Short mmCIF file of C-alpha atoms in Angstrom, two decimals:
data_model
loop_
_atom_site.label_atom_id
_atom_site.label_comp_id
_atom_site.label_asym_id
_atom_site.label_seq_id
_atom_site.Cartn_x
_atom_site.Cartn_y
_atom_site.Cartn_z
CA MET A 1 -28.65 19.40 16.92
CA SER A 2 -27.30 15.98 17.62
CA GLU A 3 -24.15 15.38 19.38
CA THR A 4 -21.75 12.16 19.35
CA SER A 5 -18.40 11.53 20.92
CA TYR A 6 -15.23 10.10 19.11
CA ASP A 7 -11.74 9.41 19.73
CA LEU A 8 -10.78 10.35 16.09
CA VAL A 9 -12.95 12.37 13.47
CA VAL A 10 -11.47 12.26 9.92
CA ILE A 11 -12.50 15.33 7.59
CA GLY A 12 -12.17 13.66 4.02
CA GLY A 13 -12.96 10.24 2.58
CA GLY A 14 -10.24 10.06 -0.04
CA PRO A 15 -7.46 7.55 0.17
CA GLY A 16 -5.52 8.96 3.27
CA GLY A 17 -8.78 9.68 5.19
CA TYR A 18 -10.57 6.32 4.63
CA VAL A 19 -7.46 4.33 5.26
CA ALA A 20 -6.76 6.51 8.34
CA ALA A 21 -10.46 5.78 9.74
CA ILE A 22 -10.09 2.04 9.05
CA ARG A 23 -6.64 1.64 10.75
CA ALA A 24 -7.70 3.70 13.82
CA ALA A 25 -10.81 1.44 13.92
CA GLN A 26 -8.70 -1.64 13.83
CA LEU A 27 -6.75 -0.20 16.87
CA GLY A 28 -9.94 -0.03 18.85
CA LEU A 29 -10.73 3.83 18.41
CA LYS A 30 -14.09 5.18 17.93
CA VAL A 31 -14.06 6.78 14.51
CA ALA A 32 -16.16 8.84 12.24
CA CYS A 33 -15.19 9.97 8.66
CA VAL A 34 -16.78 12.88 7.27
CA GLU A 35 -17.14 13.26 3.37
CA LYS A 36 -19.18 15.88 1.46
CA ARG A 37 -18.87 14.43 -2.11
CA GLY A 38 -21.75 11.88 -1.60
CA THR A 39 -19.34 8.95 -2.38
CA LEU A 40 -16.01 7.76 -0.63
CA GLY A 41 -12.79 7.60 -2.27
CA GLY A 42 -11.93 11.22 -2.78
CA THR A 43 -10.61 12.65 -6.04
CA CYS A 44 -8.32 9.57 -6.54
CA LEU A 45 -11.29 7.05 -6.87
CA ASN A 46 -13.93 9.31 -8.25
CA VAL A 47 -12.38 11.44 -10.72
CA GLY A 48 -8.55 10.77 -10.65
CA CYS A 49 -6.48 7.78 -10.40
CA ILE A 50 -9.16 5.14 -10.83
CA PRO A 51 -11.30 6.25 -13.77
CA SER A 52 -8.09 7.54 -15.63
CA LYS A 53 -6.61 4.11 -15.24
CA ALA A 54 -9.51 2.37 -16.35
CA LEU A 55 -9.55 4.73 -19.36
CA LEU A 56 -5.77 4.07 -20.06
CA GLN A 57 -6.38 0.32 -19.86
CA SER A 58 -9.31 0.42 -22.26
CA SER A 59 -7.73 3.03 -24.60
CA HIS A 60 -4.50 0.75 -24.71
CA HIS A 61 -6.55 -2.37 -25.81
CA PHE A 62 -8.26 -0.21 -28.62
CA GLU A 63 -4.93 0.93 -29.72
CA THR A 64 -3.39 -2.57 -29.53
CA ALA A 65 -6.18 -4.01 -31.80
CA SER A 66 -6.03 -1.07 -34.32
CA ARG A 67 -2.25 -1.14 -34.54
CA HIS A 68 -0.28 -3.88 -33.24
CA LEU A 69 -2.28 -7.29 -33.49
CA GLU A 70 -1.45 -7.88 -37.14
CA ALA A 71 2.28 -8.51 -36.17
CA HIS A 72 1.16 -11.49 -34.09
CA GLY A 73 -0.91 -12.81 -36.94
CA ILE A 74 -4.35 -11.62 -35.81
CA LYS A 75 -6.42 -9.57 -38.25
CA VAL A 76 -9.37 -7.58 -36.57
CA SER A 77 -11.00 -4.07 -37.53
CA PRO A 78 -11.93 -2.45 -34.30
CA LYS A 79 -14.66 -0.12 -33.72
CA LEU A 80 -14.63 2.45 -31.07
CA ASP A 81 -17.90 2.50 -28.84
CA LEU A 82 -16.98 5.21 -26.41
CA ASP A 83 -20.20 5.09 -24.49
CA THR A 84 -19.58 1.68 -23.41
CA MET A 85 -15.83 2.41 -22.63
CA MET A 86 -17.13 5.14 -20.33
CA ALA A 87 -19.83 3.04 -18.72
CA ARG A 88 -17.20 0.55 -17.98
CA LYS A 89 -15.11 3.35 -16.22
CA ASP A 90 -18.12 4.30 -14.15
CA LYS A 91 -18.87 0.80 -13.04
CA VAL A 92 -15.25 0.40 -11.93
CA VAL A 93 -15.54 3.56 -9.92
CA GLY A 94 -18.87 2.62 -8.53
CA ASP A 95 -18.01 -0.78 -7.50
CA LEU A 96 -14.86 0.56 -5.74
CA THR A 97 -16.73 3.14 -3.79
CA LYS A 98 -19.25 0.73 -2.54
CA GLY A 99 -16.35 -1.42 -1.49
CA ILE A 100 -15.16 1.10 0.78
CA GLU A 101 -18.68 1.72 2.40
CA PHE A 102 -18.54 -2.04 3.15
CA LEU A 103 -15.12 -1.70 4.69
CA PHE A 104 -16.48 1.16 6.97
CA ARG A 105 -19.33 -1.13 8.13
CA LYS A 106 -17.00 -3.94 8.55
CA ASN A 107 -14.82 -2.14 10.88
CA LYS A 108 -17.48 -0.06 12.55
CA VAL A 109 -16.51 3.31 11.08
CA ASP A 110 -19.18 5.95 11.11
CA TYR A 111 -19.70 7.40 7.51
CA VAL A 112 -20.93 10.98 7.95
CA ARG A 113 -22.24 12.69 4.87
CA GLY A 114 -21.83 16.39 4.67
CA THR A 115 -19.34 19.20 5.10
CA GLY A 116 -16.96 19.04 7.95
CA ARG A 117 -15.91 22.31 9.66
CA ILE A 118 -13.68 22.45 12.73
CA GLY A 119 -15.45 24.16 15.47
CA SER A 120 -12.71 23.92 17.92
CA ASN A 121 -9.82 21.21 18.55
CA VAL A 122 -12.42 18.92 20.18
CA SER A 123 -15.31 19.35 17.79
CA VAL A 124 -16.50 19.07 13.98
CA ASP A 125 -19.65 20.68 12.93
CA ILE A 126 -21.43 18.88 10.09
CA GLU A 127 -23.09 21.09 7.41
CA GLY A 128 -24.98 20.29 4.31
CA GLY A 129 -26.18 17.00 5.48
CA GLU A 130 -27.94 16.11 8.65
CA PRO A 131 -26.73 19.07 11.04
CA ALA A 132 -24.51 17.63 13.95
CA THR A 133 -21.74 18.34 16.04
CA LEU A 134 -19.01 15.52 16.60
CA LYS A 135 -17.15 15.87 19.91
CA THR A 136 -13.69 14.40 19.46
CA GLU A 137 -10.37 13.89 21.09
CA ASN A 138 -8.58 14.28 17.88
CA ILE A 139 -9.21 15.45 14.32
CA LEU A 140 -7.59 14.46 11.13
CA ILE A 141 -7.75 16.87 8.08
CA ALA A 142 -7.59 14.78 4.73
CA THR A 143 -9.56 17.18 2.36
CA GLY A 144 -6.75 16.62 -0.56
CA SER A 145 -6.48 18.88 -3.57
CA GLU A 146 -8.44 20.46 -6.43
CA SER A 147 -7.23 21.24 -9.95
CA ALA A 148 -5.08 24.36 -10.35
CA THR A 149 -6.23 26.96 -13.00
CA LEU A 150 -4.34 29.47 -15.13
CA PRO A 151 -4.91 33.33 -14.31
CA GLY A 152 -7.75 34.53 -16.79
CA ILE A 153 -8.65 31.03 -18.10
CA ALA A 154 -12.10 29.74 -17.08
CA VAL A 155 -12.73 26.02 -17.05
CA ASP A 156 -16.24 25.01 -18.30
CA GLU A 157 -15.71 21.46 -18.48
CA ASN A 158 -16.92 21.42 -22.19
CA ARG A 159 -14.58 23.08 -24.24
CA ILE A 160 -11.83 24.09 -21.61
CA VAL A 161 -11.72 21.22 -19.18
CA SER A 162 -9.82 20.12 -15.98
CA SER A 163 -8.91 16.39 -15.44
CA THR A 164 -12.28 15.96 -14.38
CA GLY A 165 -14.07 16.96 -17.58
CA ALA A 166 -11.32 15.24 -19.59
CA LEU A 167 -12.56 11.83 -18.18
CA ALA A 168 -16.08 12.44 -19.25
CA LEU A 169 -15.67 13.79 -22.80
CA THR A 170 -18.85 12.47 -24.76
CA LYS A 171 -16.80 12.19 -28.03
CA VAL A 172 -13.33 11.78 -29.09
CA PRO A 173 -12.08 15.45 -30.08
CA LYS A 174 -10.01 15.95 -33.32
CA THR A 175 -7.69 18.01 -31.59
CA LEU A 176 -6.76 18.30 -27.89
CA ALA A 177 -4.17 20.75 -26.42
CA VAL A 178 -2.82 19.89 -23.01
CA ILE A 179 -1.68 22.57 -21.01
CA GLY A 180 0.97 21.04 -18.59
CA GLY A 181 3.39 18.11 -19.17
CA GLY A 182 3.28 16.40 -15.87
CA VAL A 183 1.77 12.95 -14.82
CA ILE A 184 -1.95 14.10 -15.52
CA GLY A 185 -1.41 15.85 -18.64
CA LEU A 186 0.55 13.01 -20.39
CA GLU A 187 -1.89 10.24 -19.00
CA LEU A 188 -5.06 11.67 -20.27
CA GLY A 189 -3.44 13.00 -23.23
CA SER A 190 -2.39 9.36 -24.11
CA VAL A 191 -5.95 8.18 -23.61
CA TRP A 192 -7.39 10.54 -26.33
CA ASN A 193 -4.31 10.01 -28.42
CA ARG A 194 -4.97 6.43 -28.55
CA LEU A 195 -8.68 6.90 -29.46
CA GLY A 196 -7.71 9.29 -32.29
CA ALA A 197 -7.15 12.94 -31.22
CA GLU A 198 -4.37 14.87 -32.28
CA VAL A 199 -2.65 15.72 -29.02
CA THR A 200 -0.39 18.73 -28.48
CA VAL A 201 1.31 19.00 -25.01
CA ILE A 202 2.39 22.64 -24.10
CA GLU A 203 4.77 22.78 -21.13
CA PHE A 204 6.21 25.81 -19.49
CA LEU A 205 9.46 24.23 -18.64
CA ASP A 206 12.11 22.96 -20.97
CA ASP A 207 10.91 19.17 -20.67
CA ILE A 208 8.15 17.19 -19.65
CA LEU A 209 7.66 15.20 -16.37
CA PRO A 210 9.60 18.13 -14.05
CA GLY A 211 11.32 16.28 -11.03
CA MET A 212 11.89 13.18 -12.70
CA ASP A 213 15.50 11.71 -13.76
CA ALA A 214 16.48 13.42 -16.97
CA GLU A 215 17.04 10.18 -18.96
CA VAL A 216 13.46 9.22 -18.04
CA ARG A 217 12.10 12.52 -19.19
CA LYS A 218 14.13 12.44 -22.55
CA THR A 219 12.98 8.73 -23.20
CA MET A 220 9.41 9.21 -22.50
CA ARG A 221 9.38 12.24 -24.76
CA ARG A 222 10.89 10.44 -27.45
CA ILE A 223 8.47 7.48 -26.93
CA LEU A 224 5.23 9.62 -26.68
CA LYS A 225 6.42 11.71 -29.69
CA LYS A 226 6.65 8.37 -31.70
CA GLN A 227 3.09 7.56 -30.60
CA GLY A 228 1.91 10.65 -32.23
CA MET A 229 1.94 13.21 -29.43
CA ALA A 230 3.27 16.67 -30.17
CA PHE A 231 5.17 18.93 -27.65
CA ARG A 232 5.64 22.58 -27.37
CA LEU A 233 8.36 23.19 -24.55
CA SER A 234 9.37 26.33 -22.82
CA SER A 235 6.17 27.80 -23.87
CA LYS A 236 3.19 29.39 -22.04
CA VAL A 237 -0.38 29.95 -23.00
CA THR A 238 -1.42 33.66 -21.87
CA ALA A 239 -5.09 33.61 -22.91
CA ALA A 240 -7.70 31.13 -24.00
CA LYS A 241 -11.08 31.92 -25.42
CA ALA A 242 -13.94 29.14 -25.96
CA SER A 243 -16.45 29.13 -28.77
CA LYS A 244 -19.07 26.59 -29.46
CA THR A 245 -16.93 24.60 -31.59
CA GLN A 246 -13.39 25.19 -30.39
CA VAL A 247 -10.86 27.04 -28.00
CA THR A 248 -8.47 29.76 -29.42
CA LEU A 249 -5.02 29.89 -27.48
CA ASN A 250 -2.50 32.48 -27.42
CA LEU A 251 1.04 30.74 -27.13
CA GLU A 252 4.22 32.52 -26.23
CA PRO A 253 7.77 31.62 -25.74
CA ARG A 254 8.55 31.35 -22.03
CA ASP A 255 11.39 33.76 -22.37
CA GLY A 256 9.63 36.23 -24.62
CA GLY A 257 8.73 36.40 -28.34
CA GLU A 258 5.82 36.76 -30.64
CA THR A 259 2.41 35.45 -29.73
CA GLU A 260 1.12 32.33 -31.89
CA ILE A 261 -2.31 31.55 -32.19
CA LEU A 262 -3.16 27.91 -31.85
CA LYS A 263 -6.60 26.39 -32.15
CA SER A 264 -8.03 23.04 -30.57
CA GLU A 265 -11.34 21.44 -30.28
CA VAL A 266 -10.87 20.86 -26.50
CA MET A 267 -8.22 22.36 -24.06
CA LEU A 268 -7.24 20.44 -20.87
CA VAL A 269 -5.70 22.36 -18.16
CA ALA A 270 -3.50 20.10 -16.17
CA VAL A 271 -1.06 22.62 -14.50
CA GLY A 272 -0.98 20.94 -11.07
CA ARG A 273 -3.17 20.90 -7.95
CA ARG A 274 -3.72 23.22 -4.99
CA PRO A 275 -4.71 22.30 -1.43
CA HIS A 276 -8.52 22.10 -0.68
CA THR A 277 -9.14 24.05 2.58
CA GLU A 278 -12.05 26.15 1.81
CA GLY A 279 -14.96 25.95 4.45
CA LEU A 280 -12.67 24.15 6.95
CA GLY A 281 -12.42 26.81 9.41
CA LEU A 282 -8.56 26.67 9.60
CA GLN A 283 -8.16 30.25 10.54
CA SER A 284 -10.81 30.41 13.19
CA ALA A 285 -9.14 27.19 14.74
CA GLY A 286 -5.85 28.99 14.51
CA ILE A 287 -4.24 26.30 12.32
CA GLU A 288 -1.17 27.70 10.35
CA GLN A 289 -0.78 27.52 6.53
CA ASP A 290 2.15 28.24 4.46
CA ALA A 291 2.18 30.77 1.65
CA LYS A 292 0.74 28.26 -0.93
CA GLY A 293 -2.09 27.51 1.25
CA PHE A 294 -0.83 23.95 2.48
CA VAL A 295 -1.41 23.04 5.96
CA LYS A 296 1.73 23.06 8.09
CA VAL A 297 2.62 20.11 9.98
CA ASP A 298 5.48 18.69 12.28
CA ARG A 299 7.18 15.18 11.90
CA ASP A 300 4.20 13.52 13.51
CA LEU A 301 1.78 15.23 10.94
CA GLN A 302 0.26 17.24 13.69
CA THR A 303 -0.65 20.83 13.07
CA ASN A 304 0.20 23.86 15.48
CA VAL A 305 -2.93 22.86 17.31
CA PRO A 306 -2.70 20.02 19.52
CA GLY A 307 -4.82 17.03 18.44
CA ILE A 308 -5.61 18.35 15.17
CA PHE A 309 -3.58 16.38 12.41
CA ALA A 310 -3.26 16.77 8.52
CA ILE A 311 -2.20 14.34 5.73
CA GLY A 312 -1.98 13.86 2.05
CA ASP A 313 -2.18 16.65 -0.62
CA VAL A 314 -3.39 19.20 1.77
CA ILE A 315 0.05 19.10 3.32
CA GLY A 316 2.03 19.41 0.12
CA GLY A 317 4.85 16.99 -0.91
CA PRO A 318 4.24 14.37 -3.59
CA MET A 319 0.50 14.39 -4.47
CA LEU A 320 0.08 10.62 -4.28
CA ALA A 321 -2.76 8.66 -3.02
CA HIS A 322 -0.33 5.98 -1.55
CA LYS A 323 1.61 8.63 0.17
CA ALA A 324 -1.56 9.97 1.72
CA GLU A 325 -2.47 6.26 2.70
CA GLU A 326 1.02 5.79 4.48
CA GLU A 327 0.49 9.18 6.27
CA GLY A 328 -3.22 8.27 7.25
CA ILE A 329 -1.91 4.84 8.85
CA ALA A 330 0.83 6.69 10.75
CA VAL A 331 -1.44 9.09 12.34
CA ALA A 332 -3.96 6.46 13.14
CA GLU A 333 -1.11 4.52 14.95
CA LEU A 334 0.21 7.70 16.62
CA VAL A 335 -3.38 8.53 18.08
CA ALA A 336 -3.75 5.15 19.31
CA GLY A 337 -0.31 5.52 21.18
CA LYS A 338 1.65 3.50 18.99
CA ALA A 339 4.89 4.31 16.73
CA GLY A 340 3.88 6.07 13.53
CA HIS A 341 6.35 6.88 10.51
CA VAL A 342 6.56 7.19 6.99
CA ALA A 343 9.63 6.52 4.98
CA TYR A 344 9.35 9.47 2.38
CA GLU A 345 12.66 8.35 0.84
CA THR A 346 10.93 4.96 -0.48
CA ILE A 347 7.62 6.39 -1.78
CA PRO A 348 7.53 5.51 -5.66
CA GLY A 349 5.92 7.48 -8.25
CA VAL A 350 4.42 5.95 -11.49
CA ILE A 351 3.15 7.52 -14.68
CA TYR A 352 0.74 5.02 -16.37
CA THR A 353 1.37 5.98 -19.87
CA HIS A 354 2.64 3.07 -22.18
CA PRO A 355 5.40 2.26 -21.51
CA GLU A 356 5.05 3.23 -17.92
CA ALA A 357 7.70 5.42 -16.17
CA ALA A 358 8.26 4.69 -12.57
CA ALA A 359 10.86 6.24 -10.01
CA VAL A 360 11.82 5.76 -6.35
CA GLY A 361 14.63 7.76 -4.18
CA HIS A 362 17.24 9.95 -5.80
CA SER A 363 17.79 10.79 -9.43
CA GLU A 364 21.12 11.40 -10.86
CA GLU A 365 20.52 15.12 -10.73
CA THR A 366 19.65 15.16 -7.18
CA LEU A 367 22.59 12.95 -6.31
CA LYS A 368 25.02 15.44 -8.13
CA GLU A 369 23.36 18.47 -6.20
CA ALA A 370 23.68 16.81 -2.76
CA GLY A 371 27.46 15.90 -3.67
CA ILE A 372 26.92 12.23 -3.28
CA ASP A 373 29.29 9.85 -5.21
CA TYR A 374 27.25 7.16 -6.79
CA LYS A 375 27.52 4.26 -9.36
CA VAL A 376 25.03 3.61 -12.18
CA GLY A 377 23.82 0.38 -13.57
CA LYS A 378 21.52 0.37 -16.72
CA PHE A 379 19.94 -2.41 -18.61
CA PRO A 380 18.02 -1.55 -22.11
CA MET A 381 14.55 -3.44 -22.36
CA THR A 382 15.50 -4.37 -25.78
CA ALA A 383 17.82 -7.16 -24.23
CA ASN A 384 15.14 -8.58 -22.21
CA SER A 385 13.80 -11.70 -23.52
CA ARG A 386 10.20 -11.47 -22.20
CA ALA A 387 10.00 -7.84 -23.54
CA ARG A 388 11.16 -8.97 -26.90
CA CYS A 389 8.55 -11.84 -26.83
CA ASN A 390 5.77 -9.42 -26.04
CA ALA A 391 7.07 -6.96 -28.94
CA ASP A 392 7.15 -4.28 -26.38
CA ALA A 393 10.65 -3.26 -25.63
CA ASP A 394 10.95 0.33 -25.33
CA GLY A 395 12.81 1.61 -22.08
CA PHE A 396 15.46 0.69 -19.46
CA VAL A 397 15.96 -0.04 -15.83
CA LYS A 398 18.63 2.32 -14.07
CA ILE A 399 19.68 1.75 -10.62
CA LEU A 400 21.70 4.27 -8.65
CA ALA A 401 24.01 2.97 -5.68
CA ASP A 402 26.39 4.75 -3.09
CA ALA A 403 29.82 4.35 -4.67
CA ARG A 404 31.23 3.38 -1.02
CA THR A 405 28.49 1.21 0.41
CA ASP A 406 26.74 -0.15 -2.74
CA ARG A 407 23.35 0.84 -1.00
CA VAL A 408 20.69 1.68 -3.44
CA LEU A 409 19.91 5.14 -3.61
CA GLY A 410 17.50 5.40 -6.45
CA CYS A 411 15.74 3.37 -9.44
CA HIS A 412 14.15 4.65 -12.52
CA VAL A 413 12.32 2.53 -15.03
CA VAL A 414 10.73 3.08 -18.26
CA ALA A 415 9.08 -0.14 -19.22
CA PRO A 416 5.93 -2.04 -19.63
CA GLN A 417 4.73 -2.59 -16.16
CA ALA A 418 7.36 -0.15 -14.85
CA GLY A 419 4.90 0.50 -11.70
CA GLU A 420 5.27 -3.27 -10.86
CA LEU A 421 9.01 -3.53 -11.61
CA ILE A 422 9.87 -0.44 -9.47
CA GLN A 423 8.37 -2.36 -6.39
CA GLU A 424 11.54 -4.49 -6.19
CA ALA A 425 13.82 -1.61 -5.85
CA VAL A 426 11.36 0.06 -3.13
CA LEU A 427 11.59 -2.95 -1.03
CA CYS A 428 15.30 -3.16 -1.35
CA MET A 429 15.47 0.47 -0.41
CA GLU A 430 13.10 0.21 2.66
CA PHE A 431 15.48 -2.74 4.36
CA GLY A 432 18.76 -0.88 3.24
CA GLY A 433 19.70 -3.22 0.85
CA SER A 434 22.67 -2.87 -1.85
CA ALA A 435 22.72 -3.40 -5.58
CA GLU A 436 24.71 -6.46 -4.85
CA ASP A 437 21.63 -7.75 -2.76
CA LEU A 438 19.36 -7.32 -5.95
CA ALA A 439 21.99 -8.73 -8.20
CA ARG A 440 22.45 -11.92 -6.02
CA THR A 441 18.40 -12.48 -6.05
CA CYS A 442 17.44 -15.21 -8.34
CA HIS A 443 14.70 -14.04 -10.87
CA ALA A 444 12.56 -16.31 -13.04
CA HIS A 445 13.17 -16.63 -16.44
CA PRO A 446 11.78 -15.00 -18.94
CA GLY A 447 10.55 -12.10 -16.98
CA LEU A 448 10.45 -8.29 -17.38
CA PHE A 449 11.80 -8.23 -13.77
CA GLU A 450 15.07 -9.69 -15.12
CA ALA A 451 15.85 -5.99 -16.21
CA VAL A 452 16.17 -5.03 -12.71
CA LYS A 453 18.70 -7.93 -11.77
CA GLU A 454 20.90 -7.03 -14.93
CA ALA A 455 20.66 -3.44 -13.93
CA ALA A 456 21.95 -4.44 -10.45
CA LEU A 457 24.65 -6.58 -11.88
CA ASP A 458 25.73 -3.63 -14.15
CA VAL A 459 26.39 -1.46 -11.10
CA ALA A 460 29.47 -3.50 -10.56
CA GLY A 461 29.99 -3.78 -14.32
CA ARG A 462 29.06 -7.37 -14.87
CA ALA A 463 25.69 -7.53 -16.63
CA ILE A 464 25.23 -10.68 -18.47
CA HIS A 465 23.21 -9.83 -21.32
CA VAL A 466 24.67 -6.71 -22.80
#
């Protein structure tokens, strides 16, 4: 068995892991990144964020051509070629994974194929590839998460699918039942709804998008319902049986009541994700986990075992690629003897439906719960010139500011390109800026981002265009 020594060994080549490896190498450390999938990029790049966004973009083009171009004086009769759409998605994924391999070579990061198991706080044993032991001063656990399941319901990736299976369907199902009204369920539900499936979203809670601002949730549900998606809220699936042609679901009200039978050609289980820690050797290494299996870390992202760190989905919190990236960079800098820090209060979240929904910081509900006095500024996209020119004016921008200091505490956007618009508020909050700072910043006209300026003006009751 071969043996090599490193300053840092990263277990997991997803967004957090590969970014941490590159940053550590930039800082002069000798680094290896262990990945068992066979391709870099983790769930996000291979079967998550990237393929889903490719399909969201393609399906949006199809829906636009099918339903909306005639209003612009363009008459077409589009025909869906799902095989080509899927091939394009696969090419996007393949090109990006090869890009990470190039970045590893450029930065002299050793890419080790295989499963990493913590032998001690100074070594990682490689299994499943070429057997090796990597001696190291530090270990970073970046193994991410996997799809959660429902008790008694077996995912076969054919009739009952996880997000992975929903990204690889070979035909458009006539009906699709989506279990879970969170980000994954709504995004993938949107893809297949646009392509012609009748989509029903079943959510255990009393609204979709749990944790987001109530006004965002209400608005998104209204818009998606208008687009053709049906919602069954406060409901639970107690059983699901797949046959060769369909899935039969037992559906019950959350608080009790009669069982209803619902039949669907395909069922997507999108009830969240759980930490992926199998085979890591956490218990033998003495690494503590919480009751849900997440790895416990301190403020420096270090576990209870000195020299072993963990980041991303495996430690909990928002399960976002960019959150993992920031944590990975922080760990790399800490290991290199520099300051490392993550500003969790300015990590944005985006739902890439159409329109998109995006948020950063506090919602009105969390501010009320914390007893913080705040002001609200809001501007509707229907009053934004660019949105009207684009015939795409659903949504709003809402800014929440401290009632005494005017400091921006949160921002919530439902709009086309909401994920881009939110970044202005993220930057403002990162520098401790105020609503007045946003309001006094000149914005080009006409632009969707003018809605951010107007919402900031509205915090002081002086919006111009409403």
